[in-house]
Amino acid sequence: ILEDEDFAQEIQLHLSEVQQQEGHIRAQDIVDYVATPKVQERLGAKAKVISKWTVQWWLRKLDWRYGQKWNGMYIDGHERPDVVEYRNQFIQRWQEYEKRMFIYDNDGNIQYTPKGFPVAQAGRFCLILVTHDESTFYANDHCKTGWSHSSEKATPQPKGEGPSLMILDMLTSEWGRLQHGDNEARVIFKAGKNRDGYFSALDLLKQVEHSIDIFDDKTNGFATGLFMFNNAPSHQKQAPDALSARKMPKRPCQNWMHHKDGPRMRNSTFNSQSQEFYYCDNHPTMPGWFKGMETIIRER
């Protein structure tokens, strides 16, 4: 039956539709498809009910393979014009940064020594890259493969990964871990509901502030630290009074704050002029109320 190219193409098209709708296909899908009156009439003298074993043979012949799906790389959006432009701007900025850095090879030997030129930070020409590193270790982490004697008996193994330990540190090419005397940037955090809780943006800010103090003490003002972080959600927290249109009510609202029990949203700037989002405290009818999105837009 598959020698009929038109019928084989119909099978391929049906498989593609099923995979798009369901996310996967089964041999039973083809059994049911072939059993439909429309397909039986299409086959004519060749019409018959087929088994799943036959369908599995058909699928192999049509270049379908059974097994676990491969984990592909997510690339959607990487080539968007705005993303490409941002990357190009970042590369240009990084090339300017590198002119002020010592560059080392894998053995720690200096490959490039920066040559001085005027910079905004008077007396701080040298730039040192400081990267933030996070690693999580679990109590039951261990190698699960190895040699064992045939006489050894199996022993019960602990279930699950066990309690975790987060190690957060600041790393540099010049000194390795960022530390000076007895002070170090490393934080050991016991994550968990009944332990230290969960590492938040506030915890990160405390670590960064402490790391800057260590950096200043270590360099004594001869270098500028370039602190670099990845794009983790905890690194994207905005200030409590940051501008945001999320959950902003349309009409005036009393006691509205962007965050529960948080401060008022800061003033905005439009056409180089400051715009307040809250009525003044001596307003005749709505003292201190949030103006609402409609009023804010009308004022612009």
PDB file of C-alpha atoms in Angstrom:
ATOM      1  CA  ILE A   1       0.000   0.000   0.000  1.00  0.00           C
ATOM      2  CA  LEU A   2       2.858   2.387   0.792  1.00  0.00           C
ATOM      3  CA  GLU A   3       4.131   1.992  -2.762  1.00  0.00           C
ATOM      4  CA  ASP A   4       1.361   4.426  -3.677  1.00  0.00           C
ATOM      5  CA  GLU A   5       3.241   7.722  -3.302  1.00  0.00           C
ATOM      6  CA  ASP A   6       0.033   9.736  -2.936  1.00  0.00           C
ATOM      7  CA  PHE A   7      -1.176   7.527  -0.073  1.00  0.00           C
ATOM      8  CA  ALA A   8       2.238   7.612   1.599  1.00  0.00           C
ATOM      9  CA  GLN A   9       2.143  11.412   1.391  1.00  0.00           C
ATOM     10  CA  GLU A  10      -1.331  11.432   2.970  1.00  0.00           C
ATOM     11  CA  ILE A  11       0.000   9.312   5.851  1.00  0.00           C
ATOM     12  CA  GLN A  12       2.927  11.700   6.355  1.00  0.00           C
ATOM     13  CA  LEU A  13       0.581  14.697   6.350  1.00  0.00           C
ATOM     14  CA  HIS A  14      -1.735  13.046   8.878  1.00  0.00           C
ATOM     15  CA  LEU A  15       1.212  12.206  11.150  1.00  0.00           C
ATOM     16  CA  SER A  16       2.434  15.802  11.017  1.00  0.00           C
ATOM     17  CA  GLU A  17      -1.031  17.102  11.979  1.00  0.00           C
ATOM     18  CA  VAL A  18      -1.312  14.663  14.889  1.00  0.00           C
ATOM     19  CA  GLN A  19       2.157  15.542  16.150  1.00  0.00           C
ATOM     20  CA  GLN A  20       1.383  19.250  15.965  1.00  0.00           C
ATOM     21  CA  GLN A  21      -1.871  18.848  17.898  1.00  0.00           C
ATOM     22  CA  GLU A  22      -0.863  16.202  20.446  1.00  0.00           C
ATOM     23  CA  GLY A  23       2.890  16.677  20.666  1.00  0.00           C
ATOM     24  CA  HIS A  24       3.491  12.988  19.877  1.00  0.00           C
ATOM     25  CA  ILE A  25       2.147  10.186  17.681  1.00  0.00           C
ATOM     26  CA  ARG A  26       1.109   6.577  18.330  1.00  0.00           C
ATOM     27  CA  ALA A  27       0.833   3.586  16.038  1.00  0.00           C
ATOM     28  CA  GLN A  28      -2.856   3.455  16.968  1.00  0.00           C
ATOM     29  CA  ASP A  29      -3.327   6.854  15.296  1.00  0.00           C
ATOM     30  CA  ILE A  30      -2.571   5.293  11.901  1.00  0.00           C
ATOM     31  CA  VAL A  31      -4.690   2.212  12.646  1.00  0.00           C
ATOM     32  CA  ASP A  32      -7.661   4.487  13.354  1.00  0.00           C
ATOM     33  CA  TYR A  33      -6.922   6.671  10.322  1.00  0.00           C
ATOM     34  CA  VAL A  34      -6.793   3.746   7.907  1.00  0.00           C
ATOM     35  CA  ALA A  35     -10.022   2.345   9.381  1.00  0.00           C
ATOM     36  CA  THR A  36     -12.003   5.493   8.506  1.00  0.00           C
ATOM     37  CA  PRO A  37     -14.585   5.053   5.683  1.00  0.00           C
ATOM     38  CA  LYS A  38     -12.896   7.735   3.586  1.00  0.00           C
ATOM     39  CA  VAL A  39      -9.541   5.930   3.567  1.00  0.00           C
ATOM     40  CA  GLN A  40     -11.154   2.496   3.100  1.00  0.00           C
ATOM     41  CA  GLU A  41     -12.967   3.805   0.036  1.00  0.00           C
ATOM     42  CA  ARG A  42      -9.745   5.385  -1.186  1.00  0.00           C
ATOM     43  CA  LEU A  43      -7.912   2.029  -0.949  1.00  0.00           C
ATOM     44  CA  GLY A  44     -10.633   0.138  -2.816  1.00  0.00           C
ATOM     45  CA  ALA A  45      -9.620  -3.491  -3.370  1.00  0.00           C
ATOM     46  CA  LYS A  46      -6.656  -3.030  -0.992  1.00  0.00           C
ATOM     47  CA  ALA A  47      -8.932  -1.915   1.851  1.00  0.00           C
ATOM     48  CA  LYS A  48      -8.372  -3.827   5.047  1.00  0.00           C
ATOM     49  CA  VAL A  49      -7.898  -3.351   8.791  1.00  0.00           C
ATOM     50  CA  ILE A  50      -4.225  -3.163   9.682  1.00  0.00           C
ATOM     51  CA  SER A  51      -2.499  -4.025  12.974  1.00  0.00           C
ATOM     52  CA  LYS A  52      -0.181  -1.924  15.077  1.00  0.00           C
ATOM     53  CA  TRP A  53       2.708  -4.189  14.052  1.00  0.00           C
ATOM     54  CA  THR A  54       2.060  -3.273  10.421  1.00  0.00           C
ATOM     55  CA  VAL A  55       1.923   0.412  11.304  1.00  0.00           C
ATOM     56  CA  GLN A  56       5.243   0.198  13.130  1.00  0.00           C
ATOM     57  CA  TRP A  57       6.791  -1.275   9.977  1.00  0.00           C
ATOM     58  CA  TRP A  58       5.189   1.515   7.939  1.00  0.00           C
ATOM     59  CA  LEU A  59       6.570   4.183  10.261  1.00  0.00           C
ATOM     60  CA  ARG A  60      10.121   2.835   9.952  1.00  0.00           C
ATOM     61  CA  LYS A  61       9.763   2.792   6.186  1.00  0.00           C
ATOM     62  CA  LEU A  62       8.559   6.415   6.285  1.00  0.00           C
ATOM     63  CA  ASP A  63      11.705   7.405   8.256  1.00  0.00           C
ATOM     64  CA  TRP A  64      10.031   7.706  11.670  1.00  0.00           C
ATOM     65  CA  ARG A  65      12.028   6.433  14.632  1.00  0.00           C
ATOM     66  CA  TYR A  66      10.826   5.372  18.075  1.00  0.00           C
ATOM     67  CA  GLY A  67      12.731   6.605  21.132  1.00  0.00           C
ATOM     68  CA  GLN A  68      13.255   9.542  23.455  1.00  0.00           C
ATOM     69  CA  LYS A  69      13.180  12.957  21.850  1.00  0.00           C
ATOM     70  CA  TRP A  70      16.471  14.794  21.651  1.00  0.00           C
ATOM     71  CA  ASN A  71      16.779  17.915  23.737  1.00  0.00           C
ATOM     72  CA  GLY A  72      17.340  20.724  21.247  1.00  0.00           C
ATOM     73  CA  MET A  73      18.791  24.166  21.913  1.00  0.00           C
ATOM     74  CA  TYR A  74      16.381  27.069  22.283  1.00  0.00           C
ATOM     75  CA  ILE A  75      17.375  29.667  19.690  1.00  0.00           C
ATOM     76  CA  ASP A  76      14.101  31.473  19.070  1.00  0.00           C
ATOM     77  CA  GLY A  77      14.694  35.216  19.054  1.00  0.00           C
ATOM     78  CA  HIS A  78      18.487  35.100  18.875  1.00  0.00           C
ATOM     79  CA  GLU A  79      18.511  36.648  15.413  1.00  0.00           C
ATOM     80  CA  ARG A  80      15.854  39.319  16.007  1.00  0.00           C
ATOM     81  CA  PRO A  81      17.116  42.721  14.781  1.00  0.00           C
ATOM     82  CA  ASP A  82      16.896  44.295  18.246  1.00  0.00           C
ATOM     83  CA  VAL A  83      18.758  41.361  19.829  1.00  0.00           C
ATOM     84  CA  VAL A  84      21.490  41.492  17.185  1.00  0.00           C
ATOM     85  CA  GLU A  85      21.830  45.253  17.682  1.00  0.00           C
ATOM     86  CA  TYR A  86      22.100  44.810  21.461  1.00  0.00           C
ATOM     87  CA  ARG A  87      24.800  42.141  21.052  1.00  0.00           C
ATOM     88  CA  ASN A  88      26.789  44.379  18.695  1.00  0.00           C
ATOM     89  CA  GLN A  89      26.593  47.268  21.148  1.00  0.00           C
ATOM     90  CA  PHE A  90      27.686  44.973  23.982  1.00  0.00           C
ATOM     91  CA  ILE A  91      30.679  43.723  21.953  1.00  0.00           C
ATOM     92  CA  GLN A  92      31.760  47.278  21.184  1.00  0.00           C
ATOM     93  CA  ARG A  93      31.474  48.215  24.857  1.00  0.00           C
ATOM     94  CA  TRP A  94      33.375  45.080  25.910  1.00  0.00           C
ATOM     95  CA  GLN A  95      36.196  45.839  23.480  1.00  0.00           C
ATOM     96  CA  GLU A  96      36.584  49.235  25.143  1.00  0.00           C
ATOM     97  CA  TYR A  97      36.619  47.549  28.566  1.00  0.00           C
ATOM     98  CA  GLU A  98      39.348  45.116  27.487  1.00  0.00           C
ATOM     99  CA  LYS A  99      41.694  47.994  26.657  1.00  0.00           C
ATOM    100  CA  ARG A 100      41.861  48.674  30.419  1.00  0.00           C
ATOM    101  CA  MET A 101      42.249  45.028  31.543  1.00  0.00           C
ATOM    102  CA  PHE A 102      45.185  42.686  32.034  1.00  0.00           C
ATOM    103  CA  ILE A 103      44.478  39.598  29.911  1.00  0.00           C
ATOM    104  CA  TYR A 104      45.891  36.218  30.962  1.00  0.00           C
ATOM    105  CA  ASP A 105      46.321  32.860  29.219  1.00  0.00           C
ATOM    106  CA  ASN A 106      45.247  29.513  30.707  1.00  0.00           C
ATOM    107  CA  ASP A 107      48.536  29.247  32.619  1.00  0.00           C
ATOM    108  CA  GLY A 108      48.119  32.623  34.300  1.00  0.00           C
ATOM    109  CA  ASN A 109      50.705  34.404  32.143  1.00  0.00           C
ATOM    110  CA  ILE A 110      49.954  37.976  31.065  1.00  0.00           C
ATOM    111  CA  GLN A 111      49.087  38.172  27.373  1.00  0.00           C
ATOM    112  CA  TYR A 112      48.130  41.832  27.239  1.00  0.00           C
ATOM    113  CA  THR A 113      49.090  44.797  29.395  1.00  0.00           C
ATOM    114  CA  PRO A 114      46.800  47.838  29.157  1.00  0.00           C
ATOM    115  CA  LYS A 115      48.298  51.098  27.917  1.00  0.00           C
ATOM    116  CA  GLY A 116      47.177  54.201  29.743  1.00  0.00           C
ATOM    117  CA  PHE A 117      44.822  56.809  28.324  1.00  0.00           C
ATOM    118  CA  PRO A 118      42.472  59.333  30.011  1.00  0.00           C
ATOM    119  CA  VAL A 119      39.363  57.846  31.655  1.00  0.00           C
ATOM    120  CA  ALA A 120      36.474  59.305  33.631  1.00  0.00           C
ATOM    121  CA  GLN A 121      37.611  57.749  36.946  1.00  0.00           C
ATOM    122  CA  ALA A 122      40.651  59.843  37.829  1.00  0.00           C
ATOM    123  CA  GLY A 123      43.470  57.596  39.048  1.00  0.00           C
ATOM    124  CA  ARG A 124      41.543  54.380  38.351  1.00  0.00           C
ATOM    125  CA  PHE A 125      42.531  53.416  34.824  1.00  0.00           C
ATOM    126  CA  CYS A 126      42.948  49.686  35.480  1.00  0.00           C
ATOM    127  CA  LEU A 127      39.721  47.683  35.170  1.00  0.00           C
ATOM    128  CA  ILE A 128      39.310  44.332  36.937  1.00  0.00           C
ATOM    129  CA  LEU A 129      36.498  41.964  35.990  1.00  0.00           C
ATOM    130  CA  VAL A 130      34.642  40.462  38.948  1.00  0.00           C
ATOM    131  CA  THR A 131      32.155  37.677  38.095  1.00  0.00           C
ATOM    132  CA  HIS A 132      29.448  36.321  40.357  1.00  0.00           C
ATOM    133  CA  ASP A 133      29.437  32.520  40.672  1.00  0.00           C
ATOM    134  CA  GLU A 134      26.651  30.381  42.119  1.00  0.00           C
ATOM    135  CA  SER A 135      26.923  26.635  42.725  1.00  0.00           C
ATOM    136  CA  THR A 136      24.518  24.312  44.522  1.00  0.00           C
ATOM    137  CA  PHE A 137      25.617  21.033  46.091  1.00  0.00           C
ATOM    138  CA  TYR A 138      23.358  18.303  47.483  1.00  0.00           C
ATOM    139  CA  ALA A 139      23.959  15.928  50.374  1.00  0.00           C
ATOM    140  CA  ASN A 140      23.416  12.861  48.182  1.00  0.00           C
ATOM    141  CA  ASP A 141      25.663  14.008  45.335  1.00  0.00           C
ATOM    142  CA  HIS A 142      28.039  11.173  44.510  1.00  0.00           C
ATOM    143  CA  CYS A 143      29.341   9.103  41.639  1.00  0.00           C
ATOM    144  CA  LYS A 144      26.799   6.387  40.889  1.00  0.00           C
ATOM    145  CA  THR A 145      29.001   4.268  38.655  1.00  0.00           C
ATOM    146  CA  GLY A 146      32.171   2.406  39.611  1.00  0.00           C
ATOM    147  CA  TRP A 147      33.841  -0.969  40.101  1.00  0.00           C
ATOM    148  CA  SER A 148      32.413  -3.354  42.650  1.00  0.00           C
ATOM    149  CA  HIS A 149      33.285  -6.935  43.512  1.00  0.00           C
ATOM    150  CA  SER A 150      30.838  -9.676  42.583  1.00  0.00           C
ATOM    151  CA  SER A 151      30.655 -10.694  46.244  1.00  0.00           C
ATOM    152  CA  GLU A 152      29.418  -7.292  47.380  1.00  0.00           C
ATOM    153  CA  LYS A 153      25.774  -7.037  48.351  1.00  0.00           C
ATOM    154  CA  ALA A 154      23.533  -4.197  47.300  1.00  0.00           C
ATOM    155  CA  THR A 155      22.951  -1.599  50.009  1.00  0.00           C
ATOM    156  CA  PRO A 156      19.982   0.760  50.237  1.00  0.00           C
ATOM    157  CA  GLN A 157      20.694   4.233  48.854  1.00  0.00           C
ATOM    158  CA  PRO A 158      19.110   7.465  50.151  1.00  0.00           C
ATOM    159  CA  LYS A 159      16.171   8.741  48.122  1.00  0.00           C
ATOM    160  CA  GLY A 160      16.172  12.171  46.599  1.00  0.00           C
ATOM    161  CA  GLU A 161      18.966  14.689  46.393  1.00  0.00           C
ATOM    162  CA  GLY A 162      18.954  15.575  50.081  1.00  0.00           C
ATOM    163  CA  PRO A 163      19.575  18.995  51.683  1.00  0.00           C
ATOM    164  CA  SER A 164      21.332  21.542  49.500  1.00  0.00           C
ATOM    165  CA  LEU A 165      24.165  23.967  50.127  1.00  0.00           C
ATOM    166  CA  MET A 166      24.531  27.099  48.004  1.00  0.00           C
ATOM    167  CA  ILE A 167      28.000  28.576  47.524  1.00  0.00           C
ATOM    168  CA  LEU A 168      28.027  32.128  46.156  1.00  0.00           C
ATOM    169  CA  ASP A 169      31.321  33.825  45.454  1.00  0.00           C
ATOM    170  CA  MET A 170      33.028  36.610  43.489  1.00  0.00           C
ATOM    171  CA  LEU A 171      35.830  35.516  41.149  1.00  0.00           C
ATOM    172  CA  THR A 172      38.611  37.433  39.405  1.00  0.00           C
ATOM    173  CA  SER A 173      41.411  36.576  36.978  1.00  0.00           C
ATOM    174  CA  GLU A 174      43.915  38.500  39.098  1.00  0.00           C
ATOM    175  CA  TRP A 175      43.391  36.896  42.512  1.00  0.00           C
ATOM    176  CA  GLY A 176      40.941  34.041  42.047  1.00  0.00           C
ATOM    177  CA  ARG A 177      38.352  34.334  44.836  1.00  0.00           C
ATOM    178  CA  LEU A 178      37.739  37.904  46.009  1.00  0.00           C
ATOM    179  CA  GLN A 179      39.108  38.148  49.554  1.00  0.00           C
ATOM    180  CA  HIS A 180      41.305  40.462  51.576  1.00  0.00           C
ATOM    181  CA  GLY A 181      42.726  39.494  54.927  1.00  0.00           C
ATOM    182  CA  ASP A 182      39.998  37.800  56.952  1.00  0.00           C
ATOM    183  CA  ASN A 183      37.229  39.235  54.758  1.00  0.00           C
ATOM    184  CA  GLU A 184      35.887  37.215  51.867  1.00  0.00           C
ATOM    185  CA  ALA A 185      33.014  37.701  49.398  1.00  0.00           C
ATOM    186  CA  ARG A 186      31.917  34.068  49.615  1.00  0.00           C
ATOM    187  CA  VAL A 187      28.490  33.323  51.080  1.00  0.00           C
ATOM    188  CA  ILE A 188      27.446  29.853  52.241  1.00  0.00           C
ATOM    189  CA  PHE A 189      23.659  29.605  52.122  1.00  0.00           C
ATOM    190  CA  LYS A 190      21.537  26.696  53.356  1.00  0.00           C
ATOM    191  CA  ALA A 191      18.530  26.962  51.057  1.00  0.00           C
ATOM    192  CA  GLY A 192      15.213  25.506  52.154  1.00  0.00           C
ATOM    193  CA  LYS A 193      11.905  26.342  53.772  1.00  0.00           C
ATOM    194  CA  ASN A 194      12.996  25.343  57.277  1.00  0.00           C
ATOM    195  CA  ARG A 195      16.599  26.496  56.881  1.00  0.00           C
ATOM    196  CA  ASP A 196      17.920  29.879  55.643  1.00  0.00           C
ATOM    197  CA  GLY A 197      14.973  30.357  53.299  1.00  0.00           C
ATOM    198  CA  TYR A 198      15.656  31.217  49.664  1.00  0.00           C
ATOM    199  CA  PHE A 199      18.382  33.450  48.254  1.00  0.00           C
ATOM    200  CA  SER A 200      16.696  36.679  47.146  1.00  0.00           C
ATOM    201  CA  ALA A 201      17.725  39.904  45.456  1.00  0.00           C
ATOM    202  CA  LEU A 202      18.136  41.520  48.889  1.00  0.00           C
ATOM    203  CA  ASP A 203      20.625  38.805  49.871  1.00  0.00           C
ATOM    204  CA  LEU A 204      22.485  39.418  46.615  1.00  0.00           C
ATOM    205  CA  LEU A 205      22.644  43.176  47.269  1.00  0.00           C
ATOM    206  CA  LYS A 206      24.156  42.548  50.714  1.00  0.00           C
ATOM    207  CA  GLN A 207      26.804  40.317  49.169  1.00  0.00           C
ATOM    208  CA  VAL A 208      27.585  42.863  46.425  1.00  0.00           C
ATOM    209  CA  GLU A 209      27.941  45.737  48.894  1.00  0.00           C
ATOM    210  CA  HIS A 210      30.289  43.646  51.033  1.00  0.00           C
ATOM    211  CA  SER A 211      32.253  42.609  47.922  1.00  0.00           C
ATOM    212  CA  ILE A 212      32.701  46.244  46.845  1.00  0.00           C
ATOM    213  CA  ASP A 213      34.117  47.090  50.275  1.00  0.00           C
ATOM    214  CA  ILE A 214      36.565  44.176  49.993  1.00  0.00           C
ATOM    215  CA  PHE A 215      37.550  45.249  46.463  1.00  0.00           C
ATOM    216  CA  ASP A 216      38.196  48.843  47.540  1.00  0.00           C
ATOM    217  CA  ASP A 217      40.290  47.712  50.520  1.00  0.00           C
ATOM    218  CA  LYS A 218      42.303  45.325  48.339  1.00  0.00           C
ATOM    219  CA  THR A 219      42.967  47.739  45.463  1.00  0.00           C
ATOM    220  CA  ASN A 220      43.356  50.848  47.642  1.00  0.00           C
ATOM    221  CA  GLY A 221      41.900  53.000  44.870  1.00  0.00           C
ATOM    222  CA  PHE A 222      44.207  51.921  41.997  1.00  0.00           C
ATOM    223  CA  ALA A 223      41.535  49.988  40.015  1.00  0.00           C
ATOM    224  CA  THR A 224      37.849  49.960  39.148  1.00  0.00           C
ATOM    225  CA  GLY A 225      35.814  46.786  39.578  1.00  0.00           C
ATOM    226  CA  LEU A 226      33.560  45.654  36.728  1.00  0.00           C
ATOM    227  CA  PHE A 227      31.009  43.366  38.393  1.00  0.00           C
ATOM    228  CA  MET A 228      29.232  41.009  36.013  1.00  0.00           C
ATOM    229  CA  PHE A 229      26.131  38.872  36.678  1.00  0.00           C
ATOM    230  CA  ASN A 230      24.034  36.463  34.652  1.00  0.00           C
ATOM    231  CA  ASN A 231      20.373  37.048  33.800  1.00  0.00           C
ATOM    232  CA  ALA A 232      18.844  35.012  36.639  1.00  0.00           C
ATOM    233  CA  PRO A 233      15.401  36.210  37.876  1.00  0.00           C
ATOM    234  CA  SER A 234      16.822  37.173  41.278  1.00  0.00           C
ATOM    235  CA  HIS A 235      19.217  39.541  39.472  1.00  0.00           C
ATOM    236  CA  GLN A 236      16.382  41.421  37.728  1.00  0.00           C
ATOM    237  CA  LYS A 237      14.548  42.829  40.728  1.00  0.00           C
ATOM    238  CA  GLN A 238      13.575  46.469  40.382  1.00  0.00           C
ATOM    239  CA  ALA A 239      13.694  49.111  43.113  1.00  0.00           C
ATOM    240  CA  PRO A 240      10.551  49.204  45.311  1.00  0.00           C
ATOM    241  CA  ASP A 241       9.577  52.604  43.860  1.00  0.00           C
ATOM    242  CA  ALA A 242      10.478  51.765  40.238  1.00  0.00           C
ATOM    243  CA  LEU A 243       8.102  52.815  37.466  1.00  0.00           C
ATOM    244  CA  SER A 244       5.839  50.019  36.233  1.00  0.00           C
ATOM    245  CA  ALA A 245       2.472  49.909  34.434  1.00  0.00           C
ATOM    246  CA  ARG A 246       1.678  46.428  35.750  1.00  0.00           C
ATOM    247  CA  LYS A 247      -1.524  46.312  37.845  1.00  0.00           C
ATOM    248  CA  MET A 248      -1.857  50.084  37.486  1.00  0.00           C
ATOM    249  CA  PRO A 249      -5.554  51.024  37.904  1.00  0.00           C
ATOM    250  CA  LYS A 250      -7.287  53.045  35.217  1.00  0.00           C
ATOM    251  CA  ARG A 251      -9.020  55.491  37.581  1.00  0.00           C
ATOM    252  CA  PRO A 252      -7.880  57.310  40.760  1.00  0.00           C
ATOM    253  CA  CYS A 253      -7.375  54.989  43.700  1.00  0.00           C
ATOM    254  CA  GLN A 254      -6.753  55.677  47.369  1.00  0.00           C
ATOM    255  CA  ASN A 255      -3.762  54.007  49.062  1.00  0.00           C
ATOM    256  CA  TRP A 256      -2.672  52.253  45.842  1.00  0.00           C
ATOM    257  CA  MET A 257       0.957  51.109  45.760  1.00  0.00           C
ATOM    258  CA  HIS A 258       2.651  48.958  43.161  1.00  0.00           C
ATOM    259  CA  HIS A 259       3.856  46.607  45.904  1.00  0.00           C
ATOM    260  CA  LYS A 260       1.876  45.695  48.993  1.00  0.00           C
ATOM    261  CA  ASP A 261       3.016  47.823  51.958  1.00  0.00           C
ATOM    262  CA  GLY A 262       5.612  49.368  49.646  1.00  0.00           C
ATOM    263  CA  PRO A 263       6.516  52.993  48.919  1.00  0.00           C
ATOM    264  CA  ARG A 264       4.856  55.246  46.371  1.00  0.00           C
ATOM    265  CA  MET A 265       5.973  54.942  42.780  1.00  0.00           C
ATOM    266  CA  ARG A 266       8.634  57.510  41.947  1.00  0.00           C
ATOM    267  CA  ASN A 267       7.917  60.485  39.670  1.00  0.00           C
ATOM    268  CA  SER A 268       8.237  60.031  35.937  1.00  0.00           C
ATOM    269  CA  THR A 269       9.858  62.341  33.390  1.00  0.00           C
ATOM    270  CA  PHE A 270       8.111  63.447  30.208  1.00  0.00           C
ATOM    271  CA  ASN A 271       9.524  66.049  27.802  1.00  0.00           C
ATOM    272  CA  SER A 272      12.257  66.762  30.353  1.00  0.00           C
ATOM    273  CA  GLN A 273       9.637  67.653  32.975  1.00  0.00           C
ATOM    274  CA  SER A 274       8.831  65.753  36.167  1.00  0.00           C
ATOM    275  CA  GLN A 275       5.365  64.175  36.372  1.00  0.00           C
ATOM    276  CA  GLU A 276       3.862  63.088  39.676  1.00  0.00           C
ATOM    277  CA  PHE A 277       1.699  59.952  39.766  1.00  0.00           C
ATOM    278  CA  TYR A 278      -0.043  60.905  43.021  1.00  0.00           C
ATOM    279  CA  TYR A 279      -2.202  63.895  43.828  1.00  0.00           C
ATOM    280  CA  CYS A 280      -0.738  66.327  46.363  1.00  0.00           C
ATOM    281  CA  ASP A 281      -1.617  65.837  50.015  1.00  0.00           C
ATOM    282  CA  ASN A 282      -3.727  69.003  50.090  1.00  0.00           C
ATOM    283  CA  HIS A 283      -5.893  68.042  47.101  1.00  0.00           C
ATOM    284  CA  PRO A 284      -9.533  69.051  47.847  1.00  0.00           C
ATOM    285  CA  THR A 285     -11.135  65.678  47.025  1.00  0.00           C
ATOM    286  CA  MET A 286      -8.386  63.069  46.590  1.00  0.00           C
ATOM    287  CA  PRO A 287      -5.440  63.958  48.837  1.00  0.00           C
ATOM    288  CA  GLY A 288      -2.515  61.637  48.238  1.00  0.00           C
ATOM    289  CA  TRP A 289      -4.510  59.371  45.894  1.00  0.00           C
ATOM    290  CA  PHE A 290      -2.931  57.610  42.938  1.00  0.00           C
ATOM    291  CA  LYS A 291      -4.033  59.487  39.820  1.00  0.00           C
ATOM    292  CA  GLY A 292      -4.821  56.439  37.696  1.00  0.00           C
ATOM    293  CA  MET A 293      -3.508  55.530  34.256  1.00  0.00           C
ATOM    294  CA  GLU A 294      -6.139  57.550  32.375  1.00  0.00           C
ATOM    295  CA  THR A 295      -5.273  60.822  34.153  1.00  0.00           C
ATOM    296  CA  ILE A 296      -1.541  60.190  33.792  1.00  0.00           C
ATOM    297  CA  ILE A 297      -1.883  59.711  30.036  1.00  0.00           C
ATOM    298  CA  ARG A 298      -4.140  62.769  29.660  1.00  0.00           C
ATOM    299  CA  GLU A 299      -1.576  64.928  31.447  1.00  0.00           C
ATOM    300  CA  ARG A 300       0.934  63.962  28.800  1.00  0.00           C
TER     301      ARG A 300
END
